[in-house]
Amino acid sequence: MKTILTIGRQYGSGGREIGQKIADHYGIRYYDKELVAQVAKESGFCKEIIQREDERPTNSFLYNLVMDTYSFGQSAAAAFTDMPLSQKVFLAQFETIKSLAEKGPCVFIGRCADEALSERDDVLNIFIHASEDFRIARVRNYPEYIKQEQRDTRITDYMAKIDRQRQSYYNYYSSGKWGRVETYDYTFDSSILGIDGTVHLITQLIDDFEAR
């Protein structure tokens, strides 16, 4: 396998599990939470800071203002120094994703990896979504939902909150729109065929993509 796969996902749709199974199927690297350690290693930021800022929304006006200054290059060092921490973490993560992609085929979960790798032609960008009932059944067993402080939260409200965070993060940092079909190469409803069925479908797609 030579393809790099990026997976955006609706909360509870099984995107992480699908990505892991695809990586196992091909014997390639998988980056989700593992990316935190890589970013920390390459950037010098501690893991706790990266975890705190991971896929968190930011202020779009401040981001655009800082990035406009940064992109001109004439005062890049000064612009980076003045950046909010969330932007520094994003840029470090952005560069780490590109660096890891240079090492060969792998699977990236979320974190605007499709945007970071937009100039490559060996990347498939997909989005996983699912029916509400399917997602509820999965999220009920998620450790982060079971925690005491979230037991009084309606599960649908909790899912919507996580997806809003992902949407805000992606829409601020990416040129596309989170979850919109035109943003991705393919979108899949994992509640139709289930996790394993969706994995099988995507691996067939990858094989066809490489056989072009």
Short mmCIF file of C-alpha atoms in Angstrom, two decimals:
data_model
loop_
_atom_site.label_atom_id
_atom_site.label_comp_id
_atom_site.label_asym_id
_atom_site.label_seq_id
_atom_site.Cartn_x
_atom_site.Cartn_y
_atom_site.Cartn_z
CA MET A 1 0.00 0.00 0.00
CA LYS A 2 1.23 3.47 -0.88
CA THR A 3 -1.80 5.60 -0.05
CA ILE A 4 -2.11 8.02 2.86
CA LEU A 5 -5.61 8.03 4.35
CA THR A 6 -7.13 10.92 6.30
CA ILE A 7 -10.36 10.34 8.20
CA GLY A 8 -12.72 13.02 9.44
CA ARG A 9 -15.45 11.65 11.65
CA GLN A 10 -18.73 12.41 13.32
CA TYR A 11 -18.57 11.66 17.04
CA GLY A 12 -19.68 8.10 17.74
CA SER A 13 -19.52 6.99 14.11
CA GLY A 14 -16.55 4.69 14.71
CA GLY A 15 -14.04 6.67 12.66
CA ARG A 16 -11.16 5.88 14.98
CA GLU A 17 -11.93 2.16 15.08
CA ILE A 18 -12.34 2.06 11.31
CA GLY A 19 -9.03 3.86 10.84
CA GLN A 20 -7.22 1.49 13.20
CA LYS A 21 -8.63 -1.58 11.46
CA ILE A 22 -7.59 -0.24 8.05
CA ALA A 23 -4.08 0.45 9.32
CA ASP A 24 -3.91 -3.08 10.76
CA HIS A 25 -5.19 -4.55 7.49
CA TYR A 26 -2.35 -2.98 5.53
CA GLY A 27 0.27 -3.06 8.27
CA ILE A 28 0.80 0.70 8.14
CA ARG A 29 1.15 3.43 10.76
CA TYR A 30 -1.87 4.92 12.52
CA TYR A 31 -2.00 8.39 14.07
CA ASP A 32 -4.74 9.61 16.37
CA LYS A 33 -3.78 10.26 19.98
CA GLU A 34 -0.37 8.93 18.97
CA LEU A 35 0.14 12.17 17.10
CA VAL A 36 0.36 14.03 20.42
CA ALA A 37 3.61 12.26 21.33
CA GLN A 38 5.06 12.94 17.88
CA VAL A 39 4.19 16.64 18.02
CA ALA A 40 5.67 16.92 21.50
CA LYS A 41 8.86 15.22 20.34
CA GLU A 42 9.32 17.42 17.28
CA SER A 43 8.07 20.76 18.64
CA GLY A 44 9.23 20.82 22.24
CA PHE A 45 5.70 21.41 23.56
CA CYS A 46 4.77 19.19 26.49
CA LYS A 47 2.10 16.52 25.90
CA GLU A 48 -0.31 18.11 28.36
CA ILE A 49 -0.40 21.38 26.41
CA ILE A 50 -0.96 19.59 23.10
CA GLN A 51 -3.72 17.43 24.59
CA ARG A 52 -5.43 20.49 26.02
CA GLU A 53 -5.42 22.27 22.65
CA ASP A 54 -6.13 19.17 20.56
CA GLU A 55 -8.95 19.82 18.05
CA ARG A 56 -10.20 22.78 20.07
CA PRO A 57 -11.91 25.66 18.27
CA THR A 58 -10.20 29.03 18.13
CA ASN A 59 -11.12 32.61 17.31
CA SER A 60 -11.20 32.84 13.51
CA PHE A 61 -10.52 36.57 13.38
CA LEU A 62 -7.39 36.33 15.51
CA TYR A 63 -6.23 33.27 13.61
CA ASN A 64 -6.60 34.94 10.21
CA LEU A 65 -4.90 38.09 11.45
CA VAL A 66 -1.91 36.20 12.78
CA MET A 67 -1.65 33.85 9.79
CA ASP A 68 -1.81 36.74 7.32
CA THR A 69 1.17 38.29 9.06
CA TYR A 70 2.94 34.95 9.33
CA SER A 71 2.48 34.12 5.65
CA PHE A 72 4.17 37.31 4.45
CA GLY A 73 7.43 36.04 5.94
CA GLN A 74 8.94 39.45 6.61
CA SER A 75 8.37 39.10 10.35
CA ALA A 76 7.58 35.40 10.69
CA ALA A 77 9.57 35.02 13.90
CA ALA A 78 7.81 37.96 15.50
CA ALA A 79 4.43 36.73 14.30
CA PHE A 80 5.06 33.28 15.78
CA THR A 81 6.13 34.80 19.08
CA ASP A 82 2.91 36.80 19.24
CA MET A 83 0.67 33.87 18.28
CA PRO A 84 -1.81 32.48 20.80
CA LEU A 85 -0.70 29.10 22.14
CA SER A 86 -3.48 27.29 20.27
CA GLN A 87 -2.11 28.54 16.94
CA LYS A 88 1.44 27.52 17.83
CA VAL A 89 0.25 24.02 18.68
CA PHE A 90 -1.73 23.82 15.44
CA LEU A 91 1.26 24.85 13.32
CA ALA A 92 3.48 22.34 15.13
CA GLN A 93 0.90 19.62 14.52
CA PHE A 94 0.50 20.70 10.88
CA GLU A 95 4.24 20.35 10.25
CA THR A 96 4.42 17.04 12.11
CA ILE A 97 1.64 15.59 9.94
CA LYS A 98 3.52 16.58 6.79
CA SER A 99 6.73 15.13 8.16
CA LEU A 100 5.11 11.81 9.08
CA ALA A 101 3.48 11.56 5.65
CA GLU A 102 6.93 11.78 4.07
CA LYS A 103 7.84 8.51 5.80
CA GLY A 104 5.25 6.48 3.90
CA PRO A 105 1.63 5.29 3.93
CA CYS A 106 -0.35 5.83 7.10
CA VAL A 107 -3.76 6.73 8.51
CA PHE A 108 -4.46 10.10 10.13
CA ILE A 109 -7.55 10.69 12.25
CA GLY A 110 -8.94 14.24 12.22
CA ARG A 111 -6.74 17.25 13.04
CA CYS A 112 -7.05 18.81 9.57
CA ALA A 113 -4.65 16.25 8.14
CA ASP A 114 -6.37 16.57 4.77
CA GLU A 115 -5.53 20.28 4.74
CA ALA A 116 -1.91 19.64 5.75
CA LEU A 117 -1.52 17.14 2.91
CA SER A 118 -3.59 18.95 0.30
CA GLU A 119 -0.66 19.30 -2.13
CA ARG A 120 -0.01 15.55 -2.29
CA ASP A 121 -1.60 13.28 -4.89
CA ASP A 122 -1.27 10.05 -2.90
CA VAL A 123 -3.90 10.96 -0.29
CA LEU A 124 -7.51 9.82 0.08
CA ASN A 125 -9.66 12.04 2.29
CA ILE A 126 -12.78 10.46 3.72
CA PHE A 127 -15.45 11.34 6.26
CA ILE A 128 -17.32 8.86 8.45
CA HIS A 129 -20.83 9.63 9.69
CA ALA A 130 -23.67 7.49 11.04
CA SER A 131 -27.28 7.53 12.18
CA GLU A 132 -28.06 9.00 15.58
CA ASP A 133 -29.21 5.65 17.00
CA PHE A 134 -25.99 3.96 15.90
CA ARG A 135 -23.88 6.68 17.48
CA ILE A 136 -25.87 6.73 20.71
CA ALA A 137 -25.39 2.98 21.14
CA ARG A 138 -21.63 3.42 20.82
CA VAL A 139 -21.21 6.60 22.86
CA ARG A 140 -23.05 5.10 25.86
CA ASN A 141 -19.97 2.94 26.43
CA TYR A 142 -17.34 5.62 25.86
CA PRO A 143 -15.25 6.20 29.02
CA GLU A 144 -15.30 9.97 28.51
CA TYR A 145 -19.09 9.94 28.51
CA ILE A 146 -19.41 7.60 31.48
CA LYS A 147 -17.35 9.92 33.70
CA GLN A 148 -19.27 11.28 36.68
CA GLU A 149 -19.36 14.88 35.49
CA GLN A 150 -21.14 13.88 32.30
CA ARG A 151 -23.75 11.45 33.62
CA ASP A 152 -26.33 14.21 33.91
CA THR A 153 -25.76 15.34 30.31
CA ARG A 154 -28.17 14.14 27.63
CA ILE A 155 -26.23 11.91 25.31
CA THR A 156 -27.46 13.72 22.20
CA ASP A 157 -26.38 17.06 23.67
CA TYR A 158 -22.96 15.62 24.50
CA MET A 159 -22.50 14.27 20.97
CA ALA A 160 -23.59 17.57 19.46
CA LYS A 161 -21.11 19.45 21.66
CA ILE A 162 -18.16 17.34 20.51
CA ASP A 163 -19.16 17.69 16.88
CA ARG A 164 -19.50 21.46 17.23
CA GLN A 165 -15.96 21.60 18.59
CA ARG A 166 -14.65 19.53 15.69
CA GLN A 167 -16.58 21.60 13.19
CA SER A 168 -15.31 24.89 14.61
CA TYR A 169 -11.72 23.65 14.68
CA TYR A 170 -11.84 22.31 11.14
CA ASN A 171 -13.64 25.27 9.64
CA TYR A 172 -11.18 27.77 11.19
CA TYR A 173 -8.05 25.94 10.10
CA SER A 174 -9.13 24.39 6.82
CA SER A 175 -10.23 25.69 3.44
CA GLY A 176 -13.12 23.21 3.47
CA LYS A 177 -16.22 22.74 5.58
CA TRP A 178 -16.38 19.96 8.15
CA GLY A 179 -18.77 17.16 7.23
CA ARG A 180 -19.74 18.62 3.85
CA VAL A 181 -19.52 16.07 1.05
CA GLU A 182 -17.69 18.45 -1.29
CA THR A 183 -14.82 18.72 1.21
CA TYR A 184 -13.85 15.04 0.98
CA ASP A 185 -13.10 12.46 -1.69
CA TYR A 186 -15.65 10.06 -0.19
CA THR A 187 -18.09 9.94 2.72
CA PHE A 188 -19.38 6.77 4.37
CA ASP A 189 -22.35 6.02 6.63
CA SER A 190 -20.93 3.42 9.02
CA SER A 191 -24.39 2.54 10.35
CA ILE A 192 -25.37 0.91 7.04
CA LEU A 193 -22.75 -1.85 6.88
CA GLY A 194 -21.37 -1.58 10.42
CA ILE A 195 -17.74 -1.04 11.37
CA ASP A 196 -16.26 -4.11 9.70
CA GLY A 197 -18.40 -3.70 6.59
CA THR A 198 -17.28 -0.10 6.25
CA VAL A 199 -13.65 -1.15 6.69
CA HIS A 200 -14.07 -3.70 3.90
CA LEU A 201 -15.65 -1.09 1.63
CA ILE A 202 -12.85 1.42 2.22
CA THR A 203 -10.07 -1.13 1.71
CA GLN A 204 -11.66 -2.04 -1.63
CA LEU A 205 -11.68 1.65 -2.50
CA ILE A 206 -8.01 2.01 -1.56
CA ASP A 207 -7.07 -1.01 -3.67
CA ASP A 208 -8.92 0.45 -6.65
CA PHE A 209 -7.33 3.86 -6.03
CA GLU A 210 -3.87 2.34 -6.17
CA ALA A 211 -4.67 0.28 -9.25
CA ARG A 212 -5.40 3.38 -11.35
#
